[in-house]
Amino acid sequence: MEANYIFLDVDGTLVNYSNQLPNSAIKAIKSAQSNGHKVYPVTGRSKAEMYAEIVEIGFDGYIGGNGNYIESGNEVVLHQLMTIDQEKAIVDWLNNRGLAFYLESNNGLFASEHLETQGEQAVNDYVAYKENSGTKAMTVRQVFPEMIFAGQMYRDDVNKISFVLEEYDDYLAAVDFFSDFKVGTWGGVGEKALFGDIALANITKQTAIKKLLEHHGVDRKKTMAFGDAKIDIPMLEYCEIGVAMGNGDREIKAMADYITDSVDKDGLEKAFHHLGLIK
């Protein structure tokens, strides 16, 4: 069997939006690896948010921060951080605008003073939006179980910064003020977005995969990517085969080569079987 490089989004692909990891996904990944395939999560999560049950699967590496960090085996291939001056300018702007936020670092997730209260409605709306069900109410601490509160907010180890949108104008103002950065939204489409994020420009999941393949001298014809959201589309376009999850957004389903079942219905395992990665 020819070895492939398999790239998996995490939220909505490997785990559902309540952070539940299906046993079928673990089994499928381990079986694919035993068949010689390499498996990498490719996620917006920084390393501190890759909790033990995910890490213990035993991946061949990891791409985080939506592409700003690449690890393969025990080697760090790339890590592009904000400078302390850049980070401080963003933190000050968010505080002056009265927005709750958190810093995403490989060393931890660091909450602003009012994230726990100002962010509770947003995290509940986000889980309900993604799960399409009457999910029970959750707190910020439940959604981010290892979030650090009352930590140092001026830091030199920050990958990106996410913030709660009180209104869509907060996003538009951030785009205008931080024109040299990549400013995005998540947790909803357009004006219904719940969160914004600010990251270094010209970094995507696609660019990170390309750099990893170049590092190992691997042809992209030996690649497969799995995702559920609009941000995953570039990596599905780049890889030879792009798979959308059954719980995915309309846009990614429209461009995918194959649509599998949802996370909670063993979508990864079914796709791995369909693609011949496992028997």
XYZ file of N, CA, C and O in Angstrom, residues 65-213:
596
model
N -2.048 26.725 15.191
C -2.186 28.162 14.967
C -2.618 28.480 13.544
O -2.283 29.535 13.008
N -3.389 27.557 12.927
C -3.798 27.688 11.522
C -2.603 27.832 10.581
O -2.705 28.423 9.511
N -1.456 27.267 11.003
C -0.302 27.212 10.115
C 0.950 27.893 10.602
O 1.987 27.811 9.952
N 0.903 28.560 11.772
C 2.102 29.283 12.210
C 3.114 28.369 12.909
O 4.252 28.763 13.142
N 2.691 27.132 13.241
C 3.570 26.206 13.948
C 3.523 24.844 13.261
O 2.444 24.312 12.984
N 4.703 24.287 12.958
C 4.796 22.966 12.333
C 5.788 22.130 13.120
O 6.934 22.524 13.329
N 5.327 20.956 13.519
C 6.178 20.002 14.229
C 6.062 18.660 13.519
O 4.963 18.233 13.158
N 7.189 18.017 13.290
C 7.179 16.695 12.674
C 8.104 15.792 13.466
O 9.301 16.087 13.605
N 7.558 14.722 14.010
C 8.341 13.912 14.930
C 8.724 14.760 16.131
O 7.875 15.404 16.748
N 9.993 14.817 16.438
C 10.472 15.659 17.545
C 11.102 16.966 17.063
O 11.747 17.674 17.833
N 10.875 17.293 15.780
C 11.513 18.465 15.179
C 10.505 19.589 14.970
O 9.426 19.370 14.414
N 10.851 20.801 15.399
C 10.049 21.981 15.095
C 10.514 22.516 13.742
O 11.635 22.987 13.591
N 9.647 22.415 12.754
C 9.971 22.830 11.391
C 9.773 24.328 11.216
O 10.524 24.993 10.493
N 8.768 24.899 11.895
C 8.435 26.322 11.768
C 7.699 26.787 13.009
O 6.859 26.053 13.540
N 8.022 28.001 13.475
C 7.228 28.642 14.524
C 7.349 30.147 14.353
O 8.396 30.720 14.620
N 6.276 30.770 13.853
C 6.257 32.203 13.623
C 5.385 32.872 14.685
O 4.176 32.651 14.730
N 6.013 33.681 15.528
C 5.332 34.322 16.647
C 5.150 35.816 16.403
O 5.913 36.441 15.666
N 4.127 36.379 17.052
C 4.017 37.831 17.100
C 5.175 38.390 17.932
O 5.625 37.750 18.895
N 5.638 39.570 17.593
C 6.605 40.234 18.457
C 5.872 40.780 19.678
O 4.652 40.946 19.671
N 6.604 41.075 20.723
C 5.992 41.627 21.929
C 5.321 42.962 21.640
O 4.254 43.279 22.186
N 5.887 43.759 20.745
C 5.274 45.053 20.404
C 3.968 44.852 19.639
O 2.983 45.569 19.875
N 3.950 43.895 18.723
C 2.718 43.608 17.995
C 1.632 43.106 18.942
O 0.484 43.555 18.891
N 2.015 42.182 19.803
C 1.055 41.600 20.734
C 0.502 42.663 21.686
O -0.712 42.717 21.942
N 1.372 43.518 22.203
C 0.943 44.560 23.141
C -0.027 45.524 22.470
O -1.021 45.947 23.083
N 0.224 45.885 21.219
C -0.661 46.803 20.501
C -2.060 46.210 20.350
O -3.077 46.913 20.493
N -2.136 44.888 20.073
C -3.429 44.233 19.918
C -4.156 44.151 21.251
O -5.351 44.461 21.357
N -3.446 43.763 22.309
C -4.041 43.663 23.643
C -4.582 45.027 24.084
O -5.717 45.133 24.582
N -3.810 46.079 23.892
C -4.248 47.419 24.297
C -5.472 47.854 23.513
O -6.410 48.445 24.067
N -5.494 47.564 22.220
C -6.637 47.956 21.385
C -7.904 47.226 21.830
O -8.975 47.829 21.950
N -7.800 45.926 22.096
C -8.964 45.156 22.533
C -9.466 45.640 23.889
O -10.678 45.770 24.108
N -8.537 45.914 24.806
C -8.945 46.423 26.118
C -9.612 47.791 25.997
O -10.648 48.056 26.638
N -9.063 48.665 25.187
C -9.638 50.002 25.020
C -11.025 49.951 24.390
O -11.861 50.823 24.632
N -11.273 48.919 23.585
C -12.585 48.771 22.950
C -13.554 48.002 23.847
O -14.737 47.861 23.530
N -13.066 47.492 24.979
C -13.928 46.778 25.920
C -14.281 45.366 25.487
O -15.319 44.831 25.883
N -13.392 44.739 24.697
C -13.667 43.406 24.186
C -12.935 42.335 24.995
O -11.767 42.502 25.334
N -13.632 41.258 25.295
C -13.014 40.112 25.965
C -12.246 39.292 24.935
O -12.654 39.181 23.782
N -11.128 38.682 25.362
C -10.275 37.970 24.416
C -9.427 36.934 25.144
O -9.406 36.870 26.380
N -8.738 36.117 24.354
C -7.740 35.229 24.949
C -6.551 35.089 24.013
O -6.691 35.119 22.790
N -5.384 34.956 24.613
C -4.126 34.798 23.890
C -3.877 33.318 23.658
O -4.032 32.505 24.575
N -3.483 32.965 22.439
C -3.231 31.572 22.095
C -1.729 31.347 21.940
O -1.105 31.881 21.028
N -1.182 30.579 22.857
C 0.254 30.310 22.899
C 0.469 28.812 23.054
O -0.398 28.102 23.578
N 1.609 28.313 22.616
C 1.935 26.913 22.871
C 2.116 26.650 24.358
O 2.073 25.504 24.809
N 2.338 27.713 25.140
C 2.538 27.582 26.581
C 1.260 27.726 27.382
O 1.270 27.593 28.599
N 0.138 28.006 26.715
C -1.136 28.137 27.414
C -2.090 29.056 26.686
O -1.702 29.800 25.781
N -3.364 28.981 27.088
C -4.372 29.943 26.647
C -4.590 30.906 27.802
O -4.856 30.479 28.933
N -4.491 32.213 27.530
C -4.517 33.210 28.595
C -5.710 34.134 28.408
O -5.818 34.844 27.406
N -6.630 34.110 29.380
C -7.884 34.843 29.289
C -7.742 36.279 29.761
O -7.061 36.563 30.754
N -8.417 37.186 29.070
C -8.493 38.574 29.535
C -9.404 38.647 30.765
O -10.125 37.689 31.095
N -9.413 39.780 31.399
C -10.090 39.930 32.697
C -11.568 39.544 32.649
O -12.093 38.928 33.578
N -12.271 39.890 31.585
C -13.718 39.694 31.549
C -14.173 38.573 30.615
O -15.361 38.468 30.308
N -13.247 37.726 30.172
C -13.639 36.679 29.224
C -14.668 35.724 29.818
O -15.611 35.311 29.137
N -14.508 35.373 31.090
C -15.389 34.375 31.689
C -16.848 34.821 31.667
O -17.751 34.010 31.429
N -17.100 36.101 31.896
C -18.474 36.603 31.898
C -18.922 37.055 30.508
O -19.990 36.665 30.034
N -18.096 37.824 29.819
C -18.480 38.340 28.510
C -18.491 37.258 27.435
O -19.170 37.385 26.414
N -17.757 36.180 27.662
C -17.655 35.147 26.644
C -18.633 33.999 26.794
O -18.752 33.175 25.890
N -19.371 33.941 27.910
C -20.209 32.768 28.163
C -21.304 32.596 27.117
O -21.524 31.488 26.605
N -21.996 33.662 26.768
C -23.054 33.546 25.768
C -22.491 33.140 24.411
O -23.072 32.316 23.698
N -21.343 33.701 24.076
C -20.732 33.399 22.779
C -20.334 31.923 22.671
O -20.568 31.291 21.636
N -19.740 31.359 23.728
C -19.329 29.954 23.638
C -20.545 29.034 23.574
O -20.527 28.015 22.872
N -21.620 29.395 24.266
C -22.839 28.590 24.193
C -23.477 28.675 22.813
O -23.920 27.670 22.258
N -23.513 29.873 22.257
C -24.070 30.046 20.913
C -23.225 29.297 19.884
O -23.752 28.736 18.917
N -21.899 29.278 20.106
C -20.988 28.603 19.177
C -21.221 27.101 19.167
O -21.345 26.474 18.108
N -21.304 26.492 20.349
C -21.528 25.052 20.439
C -22.886 24.697 19.838
O -23.018 23.734 19.077
N -23.922 25.497 20.140
C -25.259 25.231 19.600
C -25.272 25.370 18.083
O -25.896 24.570 17.372
N -24.558 26.380 17.564
C -24.491 26.610 16.115
C -23.815 25.449 15.403
O -24.281 24.974 14.364
N -22.733 24.945 15.974
C -21.975 23.881 15.324
C -22.614 22.505 15.508
O -22.559 21.666 14.613
N -23.220 22.280 16.655
C -23.792 20.961 16.917
C -25.208 20.829 16.367
O -25.728 19.735 16.222
N -25.864 21.971 16.078
C -27.229 21.953 15.559
C -28.164 21.147 16.463
O -28.977 20.353 16.014
N -28.008 21.359 17.753
C -28.838 20.613 18.705
C -29.012 21.445 19.967
O -28.377 22.473 20.149
N -29.853 20.980 20.828
C -30.092 21.691 22.079
C -29.047 21.334 23.112
O -29.366 20.815 24.177
N -27.785 21.579 22.816
C -26.696 21.265 23.738
C -26.894 22.013 25.058
O -27.253 23.181 25.075
N -26.645 21.338 26.170
C -26.827 21.974 27.463
C -25.858 23.137 27.626
O -24.799 23.187 27.001
N -26.237 24.080 28.474
C -25.432 25.281 28.689
C -24.037 24.908 29.187
O -23.869 23.994 29.984
N -23.037 25.640 28.665
C -21.651 25.394 29.036
C -21.004 26.696 29.465
O -21.416 27.788 29.039
N -19.995 26.609 30.297
C -19.244 27.784 30.718
C -17.966 27.895 29.901
O -17.561 26.947 29.225
N -17.329 29.047 29.975
C -16.047 29.243 29.305
C -15.029 28.224 29.822
O -14.252 27.654 29.045
N -15.061 27.967 31.115
C -14.102 27.015 31.701
C -14.347 25.587 31.218
O -13.413 24.786 31.128
N -15.597 25.240 30.905
C -15.876 23.910 30.378
C -15.417 23.773 28.931
O -14.893 22.734 28.541
N -15.614 24.808 28.150
C -15.209 24.767 26.743
C -13.689 24.825 26.625
O -13.102 24.189 25.749
N -13.050 25.593 27.518
C -11.588 25.721 27.534
C -11.073 25.251 28.898
O -10.728 26.070 29.757
N -11.014 23.937 29.121
C -10.743 23.420 30.467
C -9.375 23.773 31.030
O -9.189 23.712 32.253
N -8.425 24.135 30.179
C -7.096 24.463 30.695
C -6.755 25.945 30.499
O -5.587 26.340 30.544
N -7.786 26.765 30.295
C -7.578 28.207 30.164
C -6.941 28.763 31.437
O -7.289 28.371 32.553
N -5.987 29.676 31.274
C -5.313 30.315 32.411
C -5.934 31.687 32.631
O -5.959 32.531 31.731
N -6.456 31.908 33.809
C -7.067 33.181 34.165
C -6.106 33.977 35.043
O -5.330 33.410 35.798
N -6.163 35.290 34.936
C -5.306 36.193 35.708
C -3.825 35.972 35.385
O -2.956 36.120 36.244
N -3.530 35.619 34.130
C -2.144 35.444 33.712
C -1.569 36.722 33.122
O -2.256 37.737 32.985
N -0.303 36.676 32.764
C 0.381 37.815 32.153
C -0.156 38.039 30.744
O -0.173 37.112 29.937
N -0.580 39.261 30.428
C -1.204 39.530 29.133
C -0.256 40.173 28.123
O -0.589 40.244 26.932
N 0.890 40.646 28.541
C 1.898 41.116 27.591
C 2.944 40.004 27.468
O 3.705 39.734 28.397
N 2.984 39.345 26.271
C 3.774 38.143 26.129
C 4.509 38.131 24.797
O 4.072 38.758 23.826
N 5.580 37.342 24.751
C 6.349 37.209 23.508
C 6.240 35.803 22.919
O 7.040 35.414 22.065
N 5.223 35.017 23.361
C 5.067 33.641 22.884
C 3.693 33.412 22.261
O 3.187 32.294 22.252
N 3.091 34.464 21.699
C 1.709 34.390 21.225
C 1.645 34.059 19.731
O 2.299 34.699 18.907
N 0.832 33.062 19.401
C 0.603 32.666 18.013
C -0.480 33.522 17.366
O -0.324 34.021 16.259
N -1.600 33.661 18.049
C -2.698 34.493 17.571
C -3.600 34.847 18.740
O -3.423 34.318 19.849
N -4.547 35.737 18.485
C -5.427 36.230 19.550
C -6.868 36.159 19.069
O -7.199 36.643 17.982
N -7.744 35.536 19.863
C -9.169 35.478 19.551
C -9.937 36.400 20.489
O -9.570 36.553 21.664
N -11.009 36.993 19.984
C -11.792 37.914 20.809
C -13.283 37.761 20.534
O -13.696 37.322 19.452
N -14.092 38.098 21.542
C -15.545 38.007 21.447
C -16.064 39.226 20.697
O -15.729 40.367 21.034
N -16.882 38.989 19.687
C -17.493 40.089 18.938
C -18.775 40.540 19.644
O -19.735 39.776 19.745
N -18.769 41.757 20.138
C -19.993 42.317 20.697
C -20.932 42.737 19.565
O -22.155 42.704 19.709
N -20.339 43.130 18.445
C -21.077 43.488 17.238
C -20.130 43.321 16.054
O -18.912 43.272 16.213
N -20.693 43.229 14.858
C -19.875 42.994 13.674
C -18.909 44.139 13.410
O -17.833 43.942 12.831
N -19.268 45.330 13.849
C -18.389 46.487 13.672
C -17.049 46.300 14.384
O -16.049 46.921 14.000
N -17.019 45.461 15.424
C -15.747 45.185 16.102
C -14.774 44.508 15.137
O -13.579 44.810 15.119
N -15.290 43.595 14.349
C -14.464 42.934 13.334
C -14.005 43.927 12.273
O -12.818 43.969 11.922
N -14.928 44.743 11.771
C -14.578 45.706 10.730
C -13.536 46.699 11.234
O -12.609 47.077 10.499
N -13.661 47.113 12.497
C -12.693 48.051 13.079
C -11.327 47.395 13.202
O -10.290 48.035 12.965
N -11.299 46.106 13.579
C -10.025 45.386 13.695
C -9.354 45.250 12.331
O -8.136 45.416 12.204
N -10.138 44.958 11.295
C -9.601 44.851 9.939
C -8.961 46.163 9.524
O -7.863 46.196 8.942
N -9.614 47.263 9.839
C -9.106 48.587 9.472
C -7.850 48.950 10.262
O -6.867 49.442 9.702
N -7.858 48.661 11.553
C -6.757 49.086 12.421
C -5.527 48.195 12.243
O -4.397 48.674 12.270
N -5.760 46.877 12.028
C -4.646 45.932 11.917
C -4.517 45.444 10.475
O -4.581 44.242 10.190
N -4.311 46.378 9.583
C -4.272 46.064 8.152
C -3.081 45.189 7.766
O -3.103 44.552 6.708
N -2.046 45.149 8.588
C -0.877 44.317 8.290
C -1.001 42.901 8.834
O -0.064 42.105 8.713
N -2.133 42.593 9.453
C -2.370 41.268 10.018
C -3.498 40.569 9.263
O -4.212 41.183 8.468
N -3.666 39.290 9.527
C -4.817 38.558 9.012
C -5.887 38.572 10.093
O -5.720 37.981 11.157
N -6.984 39.251 9.821
C -8.083 39.357 10.779
C -9.263 38.564 10.233
O -9.693 38.781 9.092
N -9.758 37.632 11.018
C -10.850 36.793 10.558
C -11.965 36.696 11.577
O -11.927 37.323 12.645
N -12.988 35.924 11.223
C -14.089 35.650 12.145
C -14.339 34.142 12.175
O -13.956 33.411 11.263
N -14.978 33.690 13.232
C -15.382 32.294 13.324
C -16.600 32.163 14.229
O -16.971 33.119 14.921
N -17.238 30.984 14.152
C -18.440 30.777 14.962
C -19.690 31.352 14.329
O -20.633 31.721 15.039
N -19.742 31.422 13.016
C -20.902 31.963 12.323
C -20.480 32.626 11.030
O -19.319 33.001 10.860
N -21.429 32.792 10.134
C -21.144 33.357 8.827
C -21.453 34.846 8.819
O -22.501 35.282 9.295
N -20.509 35.639 8.268
C -20.735 37.072 8.093
C -21.073 37.775 9.392
O -20.390 37.616 10.408
N -22.147 38.543 9.383
C -22.514 39.353 10.547
C -23.012 38.520 11.722
O -23.226 39.061 12.813
N -23.190 37.211 11.518
C -23.602 36.339 12.619
C -22.403 35.730 13.344
O -22.586 34.938 14.271
N -21.191 36.081 12.929
C -19.981 35.556 13.575
C -19.955 35.917 15.054
O -20.395 36.998 15.454
N -19.426 35.016 15.855
C -19.382 35.205 17.311
C -18.014 35.666 17.802
O -17.915 36.317 18.845
N -16.963 35.310 17.060
C -15.599 35.624 17.473
C -14.816 36.214 16.302
O -15.095 35.924 15.147
N -13.832 37.017 16.656
C -12.839 37.452 15.692
C -11.490 36.910 16.110
O -11.310 36.478 17.254
N -10.534 36.891 15.181
C -9.173 36.538 15.574
C -8.168 37.348 14.754
O -8.462 37.786 13.640
N -7.018 37.554 15.339
C -5.950 38.341 14.725
C -4.690 37.491 14.720
O -4.262 36.995 15.760
N -4.112 37.336 13.528
C -2.933 36.495 13.366
C -1.972 37.154 12.392
O -2.318 38.126 11.711
N -0.771 36.618 12.314
C 0.198 37.102 11.342
C -0.321 36.840 9.926
O -0.996 35.841 9.670
N 0.002 37.736 9.018
C -0.475 37.623 7.641
C 0.257 36.509 6.894
O 1.335 36.064 7.293
N -0.358 36.060 5.801
C 0.250 35.095 4.869
C 0.550 33.746 5.500
O 1.475 33.045 5.092
N -0.242 33.371 6.512
C -0.120 32.051 7.119
C -1.466 31.349 7.013
O -2.487 31.885 7.424
N -1.469 30.156 6.428
C -2.687 29.372 6.318
C -2.360 27.901 6.542
O -1.194 27.500 6.574
N -3.392 27.097 6.683
C -3.191 25.659 6.778
C -2.519 25.137 5.510
O -1.684 24.232 5.554
N -2.895 25.717 4.374
C -2.321 25.285 3.103
C -0.817 25.562 3.029
O -0.037 24.701 2.626
N -0.398 26.773 3.419
C 1.025 27.110 3.339
C 1.842 26.224 4.279
O 2.978 25.862 3.964
N 1.261 25.865 5.422
C 1.974 25.006 6.368
C 2.134 23.593 5.817
O 3.203 22.978 5.944
N 1.089 23.057 5.213
C 1.185 21.727 4.611
C 2.236 21.721 3.512
O 3.059 20.799 3.409
N 2.221 22.756 2.692
C 3.208 22.849 1.612
C 4.626 22.844 2.164
O 5.505 22.135 1.660
N 4.864 23.597 3.231
C 6.205 23.669 3.818
C 6.608 22.322 4.421
O 7.759 21.891 4.285
N 5.663 21.645 5.067
C 5.961 20.338 5.649
C 6.329 19.326 4.565
O 7.296 18.562 4.709
N 5.580 19.328 3.470
C 5.867 18.401 2.382
C 7.228 18.689 1.763
O 7.989 17.763 1.440
